Coordinates of C-alpha atoms in Angstrom, one line a residue:
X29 CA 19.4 20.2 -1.6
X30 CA 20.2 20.4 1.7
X31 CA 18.0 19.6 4.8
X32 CA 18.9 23.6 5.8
X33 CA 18.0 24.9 2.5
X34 CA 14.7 22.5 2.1
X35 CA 13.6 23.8 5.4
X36 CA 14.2 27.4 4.8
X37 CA 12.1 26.6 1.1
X38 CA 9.3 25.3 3.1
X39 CA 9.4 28.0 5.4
X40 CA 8.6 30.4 1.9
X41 CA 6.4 28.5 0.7
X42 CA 4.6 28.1 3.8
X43 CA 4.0 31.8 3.7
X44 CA 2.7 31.7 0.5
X45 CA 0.2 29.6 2.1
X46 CA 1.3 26.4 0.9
X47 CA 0.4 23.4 2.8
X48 CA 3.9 22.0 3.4
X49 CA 5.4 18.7 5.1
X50 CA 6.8 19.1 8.4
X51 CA 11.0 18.5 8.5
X52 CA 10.6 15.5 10.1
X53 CA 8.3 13.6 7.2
X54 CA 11.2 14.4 5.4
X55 CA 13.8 11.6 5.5
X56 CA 17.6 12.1 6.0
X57 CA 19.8 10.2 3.5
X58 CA 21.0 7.5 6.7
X59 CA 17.2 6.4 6.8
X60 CA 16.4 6.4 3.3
X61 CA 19.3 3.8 3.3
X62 CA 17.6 2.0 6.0
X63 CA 14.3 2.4 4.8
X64 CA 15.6 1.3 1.3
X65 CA 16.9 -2.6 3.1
X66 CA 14.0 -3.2 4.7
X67 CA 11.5 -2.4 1.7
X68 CA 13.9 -4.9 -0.4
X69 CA 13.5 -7.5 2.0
X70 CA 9.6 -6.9 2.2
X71 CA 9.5 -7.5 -1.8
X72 CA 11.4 -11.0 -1.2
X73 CA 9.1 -11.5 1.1
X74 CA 6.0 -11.3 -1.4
X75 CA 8.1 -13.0 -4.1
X76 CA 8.2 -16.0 -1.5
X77 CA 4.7 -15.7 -1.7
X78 CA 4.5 -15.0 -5.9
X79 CA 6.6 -18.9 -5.7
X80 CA 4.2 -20.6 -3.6
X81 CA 0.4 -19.5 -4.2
X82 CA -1.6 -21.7 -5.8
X83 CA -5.5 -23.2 -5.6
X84 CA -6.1 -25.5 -2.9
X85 CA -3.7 -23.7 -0.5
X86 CA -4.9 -21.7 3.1
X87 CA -4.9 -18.6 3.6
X88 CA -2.6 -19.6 7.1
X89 CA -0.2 -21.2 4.8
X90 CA 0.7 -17.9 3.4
X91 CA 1.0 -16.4 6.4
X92 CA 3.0 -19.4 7.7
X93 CA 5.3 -18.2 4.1
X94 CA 5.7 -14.7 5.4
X95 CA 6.6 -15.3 8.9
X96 CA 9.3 -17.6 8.1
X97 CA 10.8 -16.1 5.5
X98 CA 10.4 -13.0 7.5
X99 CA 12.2 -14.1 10.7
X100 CA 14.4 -16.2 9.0
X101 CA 16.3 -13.1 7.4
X102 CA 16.9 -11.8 11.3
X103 CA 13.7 -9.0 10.4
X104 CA 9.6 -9.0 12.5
X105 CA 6.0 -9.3 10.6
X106 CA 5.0 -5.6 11.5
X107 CA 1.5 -6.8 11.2
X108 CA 1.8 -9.4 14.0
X109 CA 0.4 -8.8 17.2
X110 CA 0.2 -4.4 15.8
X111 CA -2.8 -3.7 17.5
X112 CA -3.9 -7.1 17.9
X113 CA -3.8 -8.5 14.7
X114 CA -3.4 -11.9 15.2
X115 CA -1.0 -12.9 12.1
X116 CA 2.0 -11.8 9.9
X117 CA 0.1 -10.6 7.1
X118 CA -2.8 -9.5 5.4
X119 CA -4.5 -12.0 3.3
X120 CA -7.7 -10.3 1.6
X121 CA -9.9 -12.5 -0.7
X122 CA -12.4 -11.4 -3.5
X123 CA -15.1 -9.0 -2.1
X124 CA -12.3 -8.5 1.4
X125 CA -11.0 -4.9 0.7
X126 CA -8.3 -5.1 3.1
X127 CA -7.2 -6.8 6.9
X128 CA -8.3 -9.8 5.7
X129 CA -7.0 -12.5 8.8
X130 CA -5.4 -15.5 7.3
X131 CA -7.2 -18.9 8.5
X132 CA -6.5 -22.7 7.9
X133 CA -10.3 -22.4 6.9
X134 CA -9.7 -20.1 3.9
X135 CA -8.9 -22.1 1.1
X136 CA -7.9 -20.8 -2.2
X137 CA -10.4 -21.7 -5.0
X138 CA -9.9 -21.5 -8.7
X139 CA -10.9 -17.7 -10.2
X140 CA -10.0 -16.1 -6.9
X141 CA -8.2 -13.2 -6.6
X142 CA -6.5 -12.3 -3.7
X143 CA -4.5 -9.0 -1.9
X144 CA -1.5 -10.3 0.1
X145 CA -0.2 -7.3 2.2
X146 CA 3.2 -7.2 4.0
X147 CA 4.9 -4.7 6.0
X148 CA 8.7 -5.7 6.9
X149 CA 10.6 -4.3 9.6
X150 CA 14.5 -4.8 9.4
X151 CA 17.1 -3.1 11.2
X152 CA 14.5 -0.7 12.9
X153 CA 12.8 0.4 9.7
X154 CA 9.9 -0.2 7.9
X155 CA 8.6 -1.7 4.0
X156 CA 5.3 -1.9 3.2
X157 CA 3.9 -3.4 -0.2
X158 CA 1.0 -5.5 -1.0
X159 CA 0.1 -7.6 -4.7
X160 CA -2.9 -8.6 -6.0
X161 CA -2.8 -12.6 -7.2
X162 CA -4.9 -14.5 -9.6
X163 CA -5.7 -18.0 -9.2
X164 CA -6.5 -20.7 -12.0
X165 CA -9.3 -19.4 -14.4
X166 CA -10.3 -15.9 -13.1
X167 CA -13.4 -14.4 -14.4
X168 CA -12.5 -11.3 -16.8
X169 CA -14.6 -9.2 -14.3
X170 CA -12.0 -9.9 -11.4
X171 CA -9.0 -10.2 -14.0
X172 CA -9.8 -6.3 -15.2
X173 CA -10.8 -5.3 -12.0
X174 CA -6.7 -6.2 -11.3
X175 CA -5.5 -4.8 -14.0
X176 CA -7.2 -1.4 -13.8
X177 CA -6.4 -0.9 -10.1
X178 CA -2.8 -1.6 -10.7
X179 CA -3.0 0.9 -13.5
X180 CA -4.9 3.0 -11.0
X181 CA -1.2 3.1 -8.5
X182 CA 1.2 3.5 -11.4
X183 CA -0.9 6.8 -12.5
X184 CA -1.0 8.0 -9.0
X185 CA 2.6 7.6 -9.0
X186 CA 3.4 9.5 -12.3
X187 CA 1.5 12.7 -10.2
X188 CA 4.0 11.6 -6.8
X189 CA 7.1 14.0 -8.4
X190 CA 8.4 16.1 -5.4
X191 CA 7.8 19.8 -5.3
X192 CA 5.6 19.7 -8.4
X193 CA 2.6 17.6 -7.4
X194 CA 0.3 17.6 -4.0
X195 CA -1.5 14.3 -2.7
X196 CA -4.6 16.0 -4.1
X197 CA -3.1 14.8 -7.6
X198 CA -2.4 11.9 -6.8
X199 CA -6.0 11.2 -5.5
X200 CA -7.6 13.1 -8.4
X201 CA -5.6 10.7 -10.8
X202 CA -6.8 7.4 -9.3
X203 CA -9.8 8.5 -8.9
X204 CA -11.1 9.7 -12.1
X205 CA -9.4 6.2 -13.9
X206 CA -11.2 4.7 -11.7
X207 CA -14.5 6.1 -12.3
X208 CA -14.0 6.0 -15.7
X209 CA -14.0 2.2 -15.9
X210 CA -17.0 2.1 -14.0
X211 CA -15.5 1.3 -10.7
X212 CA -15.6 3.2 -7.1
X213 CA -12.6 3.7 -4.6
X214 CA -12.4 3.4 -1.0
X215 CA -12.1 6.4 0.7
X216 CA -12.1 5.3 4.7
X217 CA -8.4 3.4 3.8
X218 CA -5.7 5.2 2.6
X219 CA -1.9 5.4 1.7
X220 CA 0.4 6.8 4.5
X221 CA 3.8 7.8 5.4
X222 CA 5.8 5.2 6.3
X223 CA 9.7 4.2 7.0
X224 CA 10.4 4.4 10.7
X225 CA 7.2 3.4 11.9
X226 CA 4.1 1.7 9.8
X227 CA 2.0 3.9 9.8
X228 CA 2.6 7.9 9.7
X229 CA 1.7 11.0 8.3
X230 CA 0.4 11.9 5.8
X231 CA -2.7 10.1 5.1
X232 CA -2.7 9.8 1.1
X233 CA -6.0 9.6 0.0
X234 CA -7.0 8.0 -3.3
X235 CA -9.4 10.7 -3.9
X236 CA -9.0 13.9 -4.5
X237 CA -9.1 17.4 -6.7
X238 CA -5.3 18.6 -8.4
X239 CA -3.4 20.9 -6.7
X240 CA -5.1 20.5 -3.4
X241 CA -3.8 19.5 -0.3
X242 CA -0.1 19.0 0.9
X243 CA 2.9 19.7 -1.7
X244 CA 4.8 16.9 -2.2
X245 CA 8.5 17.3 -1.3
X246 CA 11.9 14.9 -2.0
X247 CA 12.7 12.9 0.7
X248 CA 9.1 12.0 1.7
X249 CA 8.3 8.2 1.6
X250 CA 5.2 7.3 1.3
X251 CA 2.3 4.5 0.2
X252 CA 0.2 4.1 -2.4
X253 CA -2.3 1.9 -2.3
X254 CA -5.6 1.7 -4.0
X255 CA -8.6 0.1 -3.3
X256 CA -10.6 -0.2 -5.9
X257 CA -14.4 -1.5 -5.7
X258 CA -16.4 -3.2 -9.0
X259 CA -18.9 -2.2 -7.4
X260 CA -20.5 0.5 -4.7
X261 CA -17.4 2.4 -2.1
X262 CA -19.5 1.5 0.7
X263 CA -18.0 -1.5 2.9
X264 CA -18.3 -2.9 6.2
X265 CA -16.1 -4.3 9.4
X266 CA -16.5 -7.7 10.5
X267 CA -18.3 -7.5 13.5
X268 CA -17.2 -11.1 15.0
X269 CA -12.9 -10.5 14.0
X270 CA -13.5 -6.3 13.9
X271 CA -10.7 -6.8 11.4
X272 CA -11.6 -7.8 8.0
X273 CA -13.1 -5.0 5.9
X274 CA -15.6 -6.3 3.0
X275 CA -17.5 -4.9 0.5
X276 CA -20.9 -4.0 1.1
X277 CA -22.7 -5.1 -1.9
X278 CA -20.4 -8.5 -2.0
X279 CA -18.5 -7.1 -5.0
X280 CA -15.3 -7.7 -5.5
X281 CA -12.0 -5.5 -4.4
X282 CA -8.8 -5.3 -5.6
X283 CA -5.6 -3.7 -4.5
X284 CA -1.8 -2.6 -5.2
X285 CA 0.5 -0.8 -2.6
X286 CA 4.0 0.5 -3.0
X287 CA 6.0 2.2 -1.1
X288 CA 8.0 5.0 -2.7
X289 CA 10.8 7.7 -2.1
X290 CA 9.7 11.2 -3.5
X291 CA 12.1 12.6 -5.6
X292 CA 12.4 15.5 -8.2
X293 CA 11.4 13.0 -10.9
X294 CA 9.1 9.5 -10.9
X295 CA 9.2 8.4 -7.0
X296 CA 11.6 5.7 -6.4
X297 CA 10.0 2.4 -5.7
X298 CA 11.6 0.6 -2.1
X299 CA 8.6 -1.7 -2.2
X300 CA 6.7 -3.8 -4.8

């Protein structure tokens, strides 16, 4: 469909009193293309990572991992220096839901589990994808907690098909796996738009009730990203890095992000 014809759609539906994406959340094919290198080269970058982890390594030698690798392919670590983060990635440990600031005193112990978040920029646009890793002999606890909230993103995406689903499926999928195994999601962090910049509209929350909120349309790329919680939702910010974002009960946290083209069938995966 043409961008003419989508926005003339939109305009109808609008009327109808659908809550619609504006034009420009919509990508044209040129920066899908775009969009589509640069979420490549953010996966290499997090198979660099998938090669190397292991127990007994730092937290800063991952991020020492990303930054070369990153620069090394002629692309920038979004997350360095955005808003004053301080490294090239997110490195998120056990009961850290997210932000998590990589340090030579963070040492990888055997039954971790740790998120490693990367955004890529390359060429001017954007990737974004983060994986959960496992280390030695992980408690079953943490190892289903893993499991379920990577089954937690793959069922948001089978409710991510473009002009059939809204976010509010996509959050009301997550949400009630989640609940059913007993766990709790984050609500305060969210997926987003993303491709030309690392952050846009719309927020994509992983909770939610089907059929609410904004239709999903073709052309949209967006994150998803749950957080999932073993235990309580309720978290707190470091007060001393006002960065890292743990778990208020100490419980562990797990997450998965991809970033995905919407389509008329299963979303397209640019990142993993």
């Amino acid at each position: 469909m043409e961008r003419e014809e989508v926005k003339m759609k939109l305009f109808e539906l609008a009327a109808q009193g659908v809550e619609v994406p504006r034009m420009e959340m919509i990508k044209t094919p040129e920066q899908i293309a775009g969009i589509r290198e640069a979420g490549r080269l953010n996966t290499e970058v997090l198979d660099a990572v998938e090669k190397a982890i292991h127990v007994g390594m730092t937290t800063e030698e991952i991020d020492r991992i990303v930054y070369e690798y990153t620069v090394s392919h002629d692309a920038t670590p979004a997350c360095l220096n955005f808003e004053g983060f301080p490294k090239s990635v997110c490195t998120s440990v056990n009961d850290v839901i997210c932000h998590g600031i990589p340090s030579s005193d963070v040492v990888l112990k055997n039954g971790d589990i740790v998120n490693v978040d990367a955004t890529t920029i390359y060429k001017g646009y954007v990737g974004d994808a983060s994986r959960m890793f496992m280390l030695g002999n992980v408690p079953n606890n943490r190892r289903n907690l893993v499991g379920i909230t990577k089954e937690c993103l793959r069922r948001g995406m089978q409710n991510a098909v473009g002009w059939k689903n809204t976010l509010g499926d996509i959050g009301a999928a997550i949400q009630s796996f989640a609940r059913k195994h007993g766990y709790s999601v984050v609500r305060e962090f969210g997926g987003h738009g993303v491709g030309l910049s690392m952050h846009e509209d719309p927020f994509v929350s992983h909770v939610g009730k089907k059929g609410t909120g904004m239709l999903l349309v073709p052309g949209m790329v967006i994150t998803i990203e749950p957080m999932i919680n073993e235990g309580r939702a309720a978290l707190y910010i470091d007060e001393i890095d006002n960065w890292t974002v743990r778990t208020e009960d100490g419980k562990s946290s797990a997450q998965w992000e991809y970033t995905l083209l919407i389509t008329e069938g299963e979303p397209e995966i640019l990142s993993y």
